[in-house]
Coordinates of C-alpha atoms and ligand atoms in Angstrom, one line a residue:
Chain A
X1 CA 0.0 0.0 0.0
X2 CA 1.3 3.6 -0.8
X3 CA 1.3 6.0 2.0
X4 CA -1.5 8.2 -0.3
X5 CA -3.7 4.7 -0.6
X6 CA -2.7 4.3 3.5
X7 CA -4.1 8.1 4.2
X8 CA -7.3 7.5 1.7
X9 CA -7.9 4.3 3.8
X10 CA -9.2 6.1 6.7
X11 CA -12.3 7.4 7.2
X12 CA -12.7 10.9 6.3
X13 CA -14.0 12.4 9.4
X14 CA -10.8 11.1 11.2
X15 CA -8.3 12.3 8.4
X16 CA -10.5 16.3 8.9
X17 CA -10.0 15.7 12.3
X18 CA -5.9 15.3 12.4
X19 CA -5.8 18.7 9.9
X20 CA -8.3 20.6 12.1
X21 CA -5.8 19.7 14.8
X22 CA -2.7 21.2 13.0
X23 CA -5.0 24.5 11.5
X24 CA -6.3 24.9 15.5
X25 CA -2.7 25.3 16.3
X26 CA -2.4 27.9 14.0
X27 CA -5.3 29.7 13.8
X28 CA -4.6 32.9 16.4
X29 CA -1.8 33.5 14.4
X30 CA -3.5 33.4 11.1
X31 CA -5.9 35.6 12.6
X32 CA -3.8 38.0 13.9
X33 CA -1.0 38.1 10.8
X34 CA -4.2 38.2 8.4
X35 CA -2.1 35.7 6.6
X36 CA -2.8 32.3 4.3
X37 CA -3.5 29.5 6.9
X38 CA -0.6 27.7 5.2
X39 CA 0.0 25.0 8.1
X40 CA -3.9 24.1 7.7
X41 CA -3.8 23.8 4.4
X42 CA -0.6 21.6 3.7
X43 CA -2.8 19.3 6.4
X44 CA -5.2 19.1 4.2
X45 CA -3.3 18.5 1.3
X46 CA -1.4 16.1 3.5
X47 CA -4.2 13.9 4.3
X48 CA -5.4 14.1 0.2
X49 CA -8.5 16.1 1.1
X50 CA -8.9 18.1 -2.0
X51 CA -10.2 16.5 -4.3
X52 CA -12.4 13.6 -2.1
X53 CA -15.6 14.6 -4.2
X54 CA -13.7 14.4 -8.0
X55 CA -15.2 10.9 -9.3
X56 CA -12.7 7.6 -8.3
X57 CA -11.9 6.9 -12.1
X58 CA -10.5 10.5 -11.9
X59 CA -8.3 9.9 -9.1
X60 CA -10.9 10.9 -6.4
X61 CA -13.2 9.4 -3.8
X62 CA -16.4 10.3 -4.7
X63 CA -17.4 11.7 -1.9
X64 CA -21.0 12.9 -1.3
X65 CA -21.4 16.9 -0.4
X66 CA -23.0 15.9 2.9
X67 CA -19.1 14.1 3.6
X68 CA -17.5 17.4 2.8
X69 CA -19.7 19.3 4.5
X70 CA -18.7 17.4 7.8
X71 CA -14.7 18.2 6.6
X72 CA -15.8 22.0 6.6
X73 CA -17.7 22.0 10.2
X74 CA -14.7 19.9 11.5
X75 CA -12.3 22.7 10.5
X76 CA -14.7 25.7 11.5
X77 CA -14.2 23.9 15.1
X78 CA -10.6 24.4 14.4
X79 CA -10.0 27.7 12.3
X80 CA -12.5 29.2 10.0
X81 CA -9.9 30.9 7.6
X82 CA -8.4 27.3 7.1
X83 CA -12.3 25.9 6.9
X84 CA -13.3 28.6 4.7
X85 CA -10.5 28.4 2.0
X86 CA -11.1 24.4 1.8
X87 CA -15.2 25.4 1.4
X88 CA -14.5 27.6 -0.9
X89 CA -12.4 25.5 -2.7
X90 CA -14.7 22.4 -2.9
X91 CA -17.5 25.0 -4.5
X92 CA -15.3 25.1 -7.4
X93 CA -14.8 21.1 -7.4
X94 CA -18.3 20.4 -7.1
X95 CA -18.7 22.3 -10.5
X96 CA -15.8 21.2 -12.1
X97 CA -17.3 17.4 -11.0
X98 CA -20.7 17.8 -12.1
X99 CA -20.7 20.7 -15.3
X100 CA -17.7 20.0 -16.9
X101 CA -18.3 16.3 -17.8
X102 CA -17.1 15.0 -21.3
X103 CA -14.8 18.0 -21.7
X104 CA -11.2 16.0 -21.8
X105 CA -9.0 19.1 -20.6
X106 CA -11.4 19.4 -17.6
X107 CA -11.2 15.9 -16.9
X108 CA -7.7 15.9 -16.9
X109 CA -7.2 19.0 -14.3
X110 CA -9.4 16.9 -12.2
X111 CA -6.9 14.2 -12.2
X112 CA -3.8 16.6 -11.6
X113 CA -6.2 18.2 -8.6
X114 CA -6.2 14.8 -6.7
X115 CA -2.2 13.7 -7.8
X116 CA -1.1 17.3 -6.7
X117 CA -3.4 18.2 -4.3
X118 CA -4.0 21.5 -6.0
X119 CA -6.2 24.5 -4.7
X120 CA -9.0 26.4 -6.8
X121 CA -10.2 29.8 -6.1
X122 CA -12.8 31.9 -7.5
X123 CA -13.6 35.2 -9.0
X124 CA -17.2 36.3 -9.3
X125 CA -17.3 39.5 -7.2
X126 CA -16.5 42.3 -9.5
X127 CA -16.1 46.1 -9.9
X128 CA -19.3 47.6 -10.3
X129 CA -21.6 44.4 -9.9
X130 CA -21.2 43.3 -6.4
X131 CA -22.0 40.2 -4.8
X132 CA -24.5 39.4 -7.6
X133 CA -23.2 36.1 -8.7
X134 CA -25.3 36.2 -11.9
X135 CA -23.9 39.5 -13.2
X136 CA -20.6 40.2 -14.9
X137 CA -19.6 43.3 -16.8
X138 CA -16.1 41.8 -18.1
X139 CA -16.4 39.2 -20.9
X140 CA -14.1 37.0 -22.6
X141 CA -12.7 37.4 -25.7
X142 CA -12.5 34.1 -27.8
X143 CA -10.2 34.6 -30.7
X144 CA -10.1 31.5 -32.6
X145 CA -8.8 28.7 -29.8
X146 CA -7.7 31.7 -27.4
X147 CA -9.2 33.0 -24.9
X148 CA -8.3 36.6 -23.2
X149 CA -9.9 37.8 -20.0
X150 CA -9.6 41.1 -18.2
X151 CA -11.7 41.1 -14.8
X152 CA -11.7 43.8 -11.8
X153 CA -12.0 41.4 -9.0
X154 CA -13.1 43.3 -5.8
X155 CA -12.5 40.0 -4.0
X156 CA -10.2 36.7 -4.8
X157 CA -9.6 34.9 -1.3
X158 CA -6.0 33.0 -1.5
X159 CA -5.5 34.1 -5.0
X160 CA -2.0 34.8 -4.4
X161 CA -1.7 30.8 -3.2
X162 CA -3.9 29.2 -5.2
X163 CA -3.1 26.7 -8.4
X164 CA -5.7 28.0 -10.9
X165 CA -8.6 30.4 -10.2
X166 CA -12.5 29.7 -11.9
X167 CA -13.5 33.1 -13.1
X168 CA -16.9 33.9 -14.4
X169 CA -17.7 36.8 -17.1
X170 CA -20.1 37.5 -19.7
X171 CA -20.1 34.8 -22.9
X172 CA -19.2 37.3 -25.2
X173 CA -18.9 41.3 -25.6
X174 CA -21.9 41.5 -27.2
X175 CA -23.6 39.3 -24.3
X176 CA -25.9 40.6 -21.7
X177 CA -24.8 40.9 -18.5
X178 CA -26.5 37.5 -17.6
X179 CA -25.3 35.5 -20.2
X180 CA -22.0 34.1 -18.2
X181 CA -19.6 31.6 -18.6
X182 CA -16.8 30.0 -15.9
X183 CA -13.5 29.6 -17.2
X184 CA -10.7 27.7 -14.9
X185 CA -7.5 29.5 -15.8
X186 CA -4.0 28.1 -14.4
X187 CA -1.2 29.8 -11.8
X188 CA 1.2 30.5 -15.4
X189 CA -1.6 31.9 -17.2
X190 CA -2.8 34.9 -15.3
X191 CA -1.4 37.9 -13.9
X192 CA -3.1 39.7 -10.6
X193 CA -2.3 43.6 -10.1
X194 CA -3.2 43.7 -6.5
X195 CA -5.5 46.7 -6.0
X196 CA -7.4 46.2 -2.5
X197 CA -5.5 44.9 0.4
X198 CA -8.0 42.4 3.1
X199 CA -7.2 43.8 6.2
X200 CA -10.6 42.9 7.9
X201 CA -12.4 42.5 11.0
X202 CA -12.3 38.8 10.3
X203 CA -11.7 36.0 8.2
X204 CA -8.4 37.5 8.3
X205 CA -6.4 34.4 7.3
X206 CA -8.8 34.0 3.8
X207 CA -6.7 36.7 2.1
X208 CA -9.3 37.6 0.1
X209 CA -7.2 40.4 -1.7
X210 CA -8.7 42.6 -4.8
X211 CA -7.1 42.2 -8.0
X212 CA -7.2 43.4 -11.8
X213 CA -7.4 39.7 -13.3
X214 CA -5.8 39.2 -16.6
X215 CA -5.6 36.2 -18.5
X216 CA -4.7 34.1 -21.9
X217 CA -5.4 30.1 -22.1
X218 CA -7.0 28.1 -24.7
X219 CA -10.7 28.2 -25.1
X220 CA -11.4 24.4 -24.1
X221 CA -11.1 25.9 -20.6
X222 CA -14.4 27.8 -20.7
X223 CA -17.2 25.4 -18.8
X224 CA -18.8 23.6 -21.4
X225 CA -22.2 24.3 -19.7
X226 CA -23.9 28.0 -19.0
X227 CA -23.1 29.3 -15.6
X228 CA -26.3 30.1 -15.1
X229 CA -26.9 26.6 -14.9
X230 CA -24.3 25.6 -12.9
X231 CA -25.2 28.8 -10.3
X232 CA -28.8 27.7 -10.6
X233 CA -28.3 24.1 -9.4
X234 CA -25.0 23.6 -8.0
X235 CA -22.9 26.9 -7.0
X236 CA -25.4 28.6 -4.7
X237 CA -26.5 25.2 -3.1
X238 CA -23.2 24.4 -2.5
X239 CA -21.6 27.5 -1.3
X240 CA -24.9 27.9 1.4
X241 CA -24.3 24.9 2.4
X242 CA -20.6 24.3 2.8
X243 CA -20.3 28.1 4.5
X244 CA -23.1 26.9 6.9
X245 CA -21.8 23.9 7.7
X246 CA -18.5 25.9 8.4
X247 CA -20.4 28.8 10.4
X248 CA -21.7 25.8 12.8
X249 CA -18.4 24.8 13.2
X250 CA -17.5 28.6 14.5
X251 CA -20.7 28.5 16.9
X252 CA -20.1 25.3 18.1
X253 CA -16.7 25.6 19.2
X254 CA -18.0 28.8 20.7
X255 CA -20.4 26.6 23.0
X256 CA -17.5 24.4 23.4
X257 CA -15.4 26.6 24.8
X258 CA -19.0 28.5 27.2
X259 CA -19.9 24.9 28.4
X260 CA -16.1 24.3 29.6
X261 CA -16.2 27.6 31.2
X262 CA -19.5 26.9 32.9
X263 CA -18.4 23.1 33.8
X264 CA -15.3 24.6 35.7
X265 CA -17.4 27.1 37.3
X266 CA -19.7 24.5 38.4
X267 CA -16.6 22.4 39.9
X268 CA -15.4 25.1 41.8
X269 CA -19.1 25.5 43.9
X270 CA -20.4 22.3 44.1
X271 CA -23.7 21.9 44.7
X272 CA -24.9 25.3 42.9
X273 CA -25.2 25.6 39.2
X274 CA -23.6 28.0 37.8
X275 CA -25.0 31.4 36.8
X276 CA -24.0 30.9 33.2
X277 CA -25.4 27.6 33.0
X278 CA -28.9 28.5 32.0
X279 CA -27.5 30.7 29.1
X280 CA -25.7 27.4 27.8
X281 CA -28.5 26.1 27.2
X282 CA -30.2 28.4 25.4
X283 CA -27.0 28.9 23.6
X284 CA -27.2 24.7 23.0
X285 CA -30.7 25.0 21.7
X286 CA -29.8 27.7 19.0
X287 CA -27.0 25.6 18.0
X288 CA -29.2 22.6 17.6
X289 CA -31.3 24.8 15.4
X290 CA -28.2 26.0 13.5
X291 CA -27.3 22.1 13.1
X292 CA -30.8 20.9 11.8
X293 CA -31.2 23.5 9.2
X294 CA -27.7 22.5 8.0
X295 CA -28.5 19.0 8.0
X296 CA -31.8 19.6 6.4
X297 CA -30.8 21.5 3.3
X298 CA -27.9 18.9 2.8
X299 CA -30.8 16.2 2.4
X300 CA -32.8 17.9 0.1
X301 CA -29.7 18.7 -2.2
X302 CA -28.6 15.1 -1.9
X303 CA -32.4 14.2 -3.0
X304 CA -32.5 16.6 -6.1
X305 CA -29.0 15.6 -6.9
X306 CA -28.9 14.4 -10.7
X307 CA -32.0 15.8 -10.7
X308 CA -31.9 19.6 -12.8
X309 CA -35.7 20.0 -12.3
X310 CA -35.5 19.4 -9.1
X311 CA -32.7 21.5 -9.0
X312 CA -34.1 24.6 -11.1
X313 CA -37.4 24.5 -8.9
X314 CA -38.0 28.0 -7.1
X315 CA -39.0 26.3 -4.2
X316 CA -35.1 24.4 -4.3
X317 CA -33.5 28.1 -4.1
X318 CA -36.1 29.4 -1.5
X319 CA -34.8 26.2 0.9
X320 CA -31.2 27.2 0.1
X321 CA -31.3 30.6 0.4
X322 CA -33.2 30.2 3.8
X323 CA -30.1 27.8 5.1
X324 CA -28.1 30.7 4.3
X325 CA -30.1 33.2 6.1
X326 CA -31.1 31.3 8.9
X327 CA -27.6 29.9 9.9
X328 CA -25.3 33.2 9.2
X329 CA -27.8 35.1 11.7
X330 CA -28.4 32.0 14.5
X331 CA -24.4 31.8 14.7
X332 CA -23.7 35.3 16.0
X333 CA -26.6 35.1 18.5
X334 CA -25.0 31.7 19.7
X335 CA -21.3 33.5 20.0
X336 CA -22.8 36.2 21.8
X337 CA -24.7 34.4 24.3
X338 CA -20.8 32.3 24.9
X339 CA -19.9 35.1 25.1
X340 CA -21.9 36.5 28.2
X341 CA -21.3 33.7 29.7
X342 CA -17.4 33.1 29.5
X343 CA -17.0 37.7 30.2
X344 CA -13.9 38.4 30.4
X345 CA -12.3 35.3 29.6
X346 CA -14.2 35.3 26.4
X347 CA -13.2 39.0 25.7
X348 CA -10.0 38.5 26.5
X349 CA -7.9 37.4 23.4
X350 CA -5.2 34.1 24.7
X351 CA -7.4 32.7 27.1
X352 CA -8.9 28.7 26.5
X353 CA -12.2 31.1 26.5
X354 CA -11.0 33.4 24.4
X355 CA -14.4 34.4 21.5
X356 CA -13.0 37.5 19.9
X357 CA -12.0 35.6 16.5
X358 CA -14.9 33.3 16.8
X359 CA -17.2 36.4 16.5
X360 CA -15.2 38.3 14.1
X361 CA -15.1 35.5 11.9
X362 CA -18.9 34.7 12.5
X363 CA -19.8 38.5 11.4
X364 CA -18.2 37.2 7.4
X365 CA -21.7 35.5 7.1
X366 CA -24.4 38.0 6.8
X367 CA -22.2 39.5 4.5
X368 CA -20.8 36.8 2.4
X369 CA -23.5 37.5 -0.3
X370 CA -25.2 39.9 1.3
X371 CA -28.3 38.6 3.7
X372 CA -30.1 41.8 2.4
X373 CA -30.0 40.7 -1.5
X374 CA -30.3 36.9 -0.7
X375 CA -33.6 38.4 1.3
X376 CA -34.4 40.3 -1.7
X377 CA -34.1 37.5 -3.8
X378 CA -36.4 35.3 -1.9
X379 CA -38.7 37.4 -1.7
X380 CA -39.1 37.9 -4.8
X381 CA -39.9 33.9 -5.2
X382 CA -42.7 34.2 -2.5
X383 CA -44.2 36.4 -4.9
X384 CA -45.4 33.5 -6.8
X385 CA -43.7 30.4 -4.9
X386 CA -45.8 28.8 -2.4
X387 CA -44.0 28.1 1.3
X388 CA -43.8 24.9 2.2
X389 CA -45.6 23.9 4.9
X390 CA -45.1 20.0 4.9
X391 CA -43.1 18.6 8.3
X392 CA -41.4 15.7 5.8
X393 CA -41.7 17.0 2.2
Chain B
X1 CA -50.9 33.3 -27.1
X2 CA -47.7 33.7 -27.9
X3 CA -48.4 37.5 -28.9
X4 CA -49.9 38.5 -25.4
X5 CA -46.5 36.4 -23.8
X6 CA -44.2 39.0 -26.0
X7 CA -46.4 41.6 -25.0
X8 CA -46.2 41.2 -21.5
X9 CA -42.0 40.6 -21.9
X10 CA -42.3 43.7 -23.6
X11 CA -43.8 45.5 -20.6
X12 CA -42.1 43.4 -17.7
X13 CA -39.0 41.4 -18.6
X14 CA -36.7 44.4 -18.9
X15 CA -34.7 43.0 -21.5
X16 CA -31.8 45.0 -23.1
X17 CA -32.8 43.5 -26.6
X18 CA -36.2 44.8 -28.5
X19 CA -38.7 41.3 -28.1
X20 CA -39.3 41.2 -31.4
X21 CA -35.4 40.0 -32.0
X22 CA -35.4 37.0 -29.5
X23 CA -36.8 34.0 -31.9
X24 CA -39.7 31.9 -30.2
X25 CA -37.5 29.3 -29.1
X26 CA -34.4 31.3 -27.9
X27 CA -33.1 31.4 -24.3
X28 CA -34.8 34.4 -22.4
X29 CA -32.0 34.0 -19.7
X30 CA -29.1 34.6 -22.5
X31 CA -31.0 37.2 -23.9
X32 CA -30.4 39.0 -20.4
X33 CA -34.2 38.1 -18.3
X34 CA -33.5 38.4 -14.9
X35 CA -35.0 36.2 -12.1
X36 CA -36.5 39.3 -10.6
X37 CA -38.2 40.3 -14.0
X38 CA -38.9 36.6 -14.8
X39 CA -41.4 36.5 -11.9
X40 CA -42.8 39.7 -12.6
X41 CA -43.8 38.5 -16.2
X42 CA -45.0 35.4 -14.2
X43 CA -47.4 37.9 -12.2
X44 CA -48.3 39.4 -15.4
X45 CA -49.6 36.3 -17.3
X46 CA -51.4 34.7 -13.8
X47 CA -53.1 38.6 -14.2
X48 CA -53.8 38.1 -17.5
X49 CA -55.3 34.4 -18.1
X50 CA -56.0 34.2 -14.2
X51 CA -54.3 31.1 -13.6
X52 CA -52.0 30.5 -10.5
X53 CA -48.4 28.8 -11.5
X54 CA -48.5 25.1 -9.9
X55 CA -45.3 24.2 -8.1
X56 CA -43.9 22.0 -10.6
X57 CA -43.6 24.6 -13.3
X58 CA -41.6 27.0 -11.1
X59 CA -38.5 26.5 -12.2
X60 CA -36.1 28.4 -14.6
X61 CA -37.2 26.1 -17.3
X62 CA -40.5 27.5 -17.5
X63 CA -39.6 30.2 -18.2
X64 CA -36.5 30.2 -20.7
X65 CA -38.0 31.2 -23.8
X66 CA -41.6 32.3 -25.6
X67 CA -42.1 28.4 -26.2
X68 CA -41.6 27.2 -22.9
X69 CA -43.9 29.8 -21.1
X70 CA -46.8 28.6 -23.8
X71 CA -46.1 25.1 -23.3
X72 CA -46.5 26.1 -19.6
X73 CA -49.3 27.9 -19.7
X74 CA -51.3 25.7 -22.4
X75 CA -50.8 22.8 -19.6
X76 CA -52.2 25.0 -16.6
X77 CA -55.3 25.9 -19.0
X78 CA -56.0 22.5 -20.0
X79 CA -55.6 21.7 -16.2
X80 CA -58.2 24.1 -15.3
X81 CA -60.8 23.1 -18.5
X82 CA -60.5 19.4 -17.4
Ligands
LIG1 C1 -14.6 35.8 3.7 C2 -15.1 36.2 2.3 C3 -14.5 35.6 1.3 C4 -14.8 36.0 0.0 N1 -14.2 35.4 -1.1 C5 -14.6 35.7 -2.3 C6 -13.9 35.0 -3.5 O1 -13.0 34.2 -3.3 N2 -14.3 35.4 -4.7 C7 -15.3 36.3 -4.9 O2 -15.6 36.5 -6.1 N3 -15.9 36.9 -3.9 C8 -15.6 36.6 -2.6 N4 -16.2 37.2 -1.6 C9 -17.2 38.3 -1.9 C10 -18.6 37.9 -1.7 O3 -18.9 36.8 -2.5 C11 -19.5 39.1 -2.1 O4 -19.1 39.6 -3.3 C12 -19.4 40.1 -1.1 O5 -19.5 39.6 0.2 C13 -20.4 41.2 -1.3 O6 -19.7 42.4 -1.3 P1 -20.3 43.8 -1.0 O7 -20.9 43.9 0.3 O8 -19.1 44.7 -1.3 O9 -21.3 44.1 -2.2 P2 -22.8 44.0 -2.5 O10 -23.2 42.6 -2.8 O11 -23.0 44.9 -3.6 O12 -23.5 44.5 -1.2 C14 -23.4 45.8 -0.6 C15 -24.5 46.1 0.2 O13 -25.5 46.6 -0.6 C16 -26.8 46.1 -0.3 N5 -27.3 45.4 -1.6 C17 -26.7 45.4 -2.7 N6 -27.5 44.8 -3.6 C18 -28.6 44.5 -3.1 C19 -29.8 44.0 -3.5 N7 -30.0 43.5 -4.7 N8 -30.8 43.8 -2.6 C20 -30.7 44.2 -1.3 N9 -29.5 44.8 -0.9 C21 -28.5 44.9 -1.7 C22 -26.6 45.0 0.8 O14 -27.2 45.5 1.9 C23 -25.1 44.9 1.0 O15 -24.8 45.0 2.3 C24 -15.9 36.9 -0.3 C25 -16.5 37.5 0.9 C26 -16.1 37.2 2.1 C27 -16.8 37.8 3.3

């Protein structure tokens, strides 16, 4: 057996668990230095975690999104930049996996993605347009098999460390601004002029850096299939998903850290409980909440998976978009409540209490695609969407 | 029926391209339709033939070009006759 086959042996929960260790010991300093999580990330590369959901005749496992979804809330536990840059990441797989079938110079990238372990960012954020995935302004220029791309990215997380970046843009220069395309360009085909530097409140260690993107590469590395397909069914499902499953890994380790603070108040007065203790489990409730809604959306995209009716139903997107909303608020009511009940300790940054990161990070998610347009969005399905109001269905 | 469909894309799909240029069975979404305006056109045609859209037809196929939205809508009328 080679050591990779030895590592892919294991189960995958356990082989997340020994990279969350190595990102956890990291993770203050990521924060504070506002740089790549490196450590975390050679872990995970280390324990042949990137490309687990690329098909097995491809060089991958085949893992299911619910599997890599545990992967991301094992690592939020740990450090959310690290958890957050592997999410992000595995957005780009899972439409690399599922929308790029049949095209041979896709296929082949996924195979040098599992041999070399290599990392995939994204640029869909842009000058001008926002966090409106299904906008672009730039467009790409296909000149018999060349392709040219110019793109203002407001926002590439790790693009200075990652292999190749998936960067969407109008079809054409005569298309409108909602006919898109995705095109995977590699490290030696792009240049980024840095012009926006991410020094934020949190998600420090993310990097997520603006640059002018400009690139040249054959045309067979445009997605062979519309991005508004691949946003509809996979990209937004995916990304709500994976960042929730991430956020409850934040908030959890949050409660972790309240309900160890509580337990050793508890030990120190026996026989009264202490005053925090009620607040934990309010704060345990929320998080079951947090959990369920995660859990819940993952089964109803495993259920519509392969399915693209399924997929394109308005009623799909209104369940997605209301994981999104529904876990990115829940989280920072949980972290607050930890942190009322750890006070100073929690406040305090280098105590085993310590929340300050936790809620820094936690405050990415309302923003991360903005709650207020995801809202507006919905709402706008409501107008003709029914809710559903079955328990099971 | 297909007229009073362009019609009401006229009036509510605020498309960059005059209606008359998008052919009966091209892509609505390429042609620049927005979700937003795509379910305002919805409003207009449940207004207009007072139907209500059943679940299963809201979806993005529905509503990708002038022959989809009258295959859609000649099912919900022949739902309602029968
Ligand atoms: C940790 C992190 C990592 C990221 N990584 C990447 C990455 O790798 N690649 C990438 O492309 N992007 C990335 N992003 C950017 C992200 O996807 C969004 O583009 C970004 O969060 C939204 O930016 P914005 O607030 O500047 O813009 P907008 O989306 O324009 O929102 C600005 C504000 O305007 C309001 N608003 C705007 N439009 C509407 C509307 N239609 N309805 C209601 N309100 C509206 C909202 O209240 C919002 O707060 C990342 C973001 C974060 C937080």
């Amino acid at each position: 057996m080679t050591a990779a086959a030895k590592i892919t042996a294991l189960a995958l929960a356990d082989r997340a668990k020994r990279a969350a260790k190595v990102a956890a010991e990291f993770a203050d300093q990521v924060d504070i230095e506002g740089r790549f999580p490196s450590e975390g990330m050679d872990a995970l590369k280390s324990e042949r975690l990137m490309g687990i959901m690329i098909r097995p005749e491809l060089g991958g496992e085949g893992a299911s999104l619910t599997e890599v979804a545990d992967v991301c809330a094992i690592l939020g536990q740990a450090c959310a930049a690290t958890a957050m840059t592997y999410a992000m990441h595995q957005i780009q797989i899972a439409s690399l996996a599922d929308y790029a079938v049949g095209s041979a110079w896709h296929e082949a990238l996924q195979k040098r993605i599992c041999d070399e372990q290599l990392l995939i960012a994204s640029a869909t954020s842009e000058a001008g347009i926002g966090g409106n995935l299904r906008n672009s302004l730039c467009a790409i220029e296909v000149d018999g098999d060349t392709a040219r791309l110019t793109k203002d990215a407001t926002v590439i997380s790790y693009g200075a460390d990652a292999d190749a970046i998936m960067v969407t843009s109008r079809r054409h220069p005569d298309a409108a601004h909602s006919d898109q395309v995705a095109t995977i360009f590699l490290k030696d085909q792009y240049t980024l002029e840095q012009t926006s530097k991410w020094d934020t409140l949190g998600m420090r260690g993310t990097c997520s850096d603006g640059y002018i993107f400009k690139a040249e590469a054959p045309s067979e590395q445009i997605l062979p299939r519309p991005f508004a397909e691949i946003a509809a069914q996979s990209m937004l499902a995916v990304s709500h998903l994976l960042w929730g499953s991430l956020w409850y890994g934040i908030a959890a380790d949050a409660a972790a850290r309240a309900q160890s603070f509580v337990k050793a108040a508890a030990r120190k007065s026996p026989g009264q409980v202490p005053p925090g203790a009620l607040r934990l489990a309010e704060a345990s409730s929320l998080l079951q909440l947090v959990k369920a809604n995660v859990v819940a959306g993952l089964k109803q995209f495993e259920g519509c998976k392969g399915d693209s009716d399924a997929l394109n139903a308005m009623s799909f997107s209104v369940a997605m978009n209301n994981v999104k909303i529904g876990t990115s608020q829940t989280i920072l009511e949980i972290i607050n409540h930890c942190m009322l009940i750890c006070g100073i300790a929690g406040y305090k940054n280098g105590t085993p209490f310590s929340l300050g990161r936790h809620l820094r990070d936690a405050h990415s998610a309302q923003l991360m695609i903005s709650n207020d347009r995801i809202l507006g969005n919905t709402s706008t399905m409501l107008l003709v969407n029914k809710q559903d109001t079955s328990l099971l269905g | 029926m297909k007229q009073t469909i362009r019609t009401l894309l006229a009036k509510h799909g605020n498309l960059p391209v005059a209606i008359e240029d998008v052919a009966d069975g091209a892509d609505l979404y390429d042609a620049g339709l927005s979700s937003f305006a795509s379910v305002q056109v919805m409003l207009a045609l449940e207004e207009e033939f007072d139907i209500e859209f059943p679940e299963h037809l809201l979806n993005r196929k529905s509503f990708s070009s002038v022959d989809e939205i009258a295959a859609a809508l000649t099912e919900i009328l022949e739902e309602q006759a029968a």
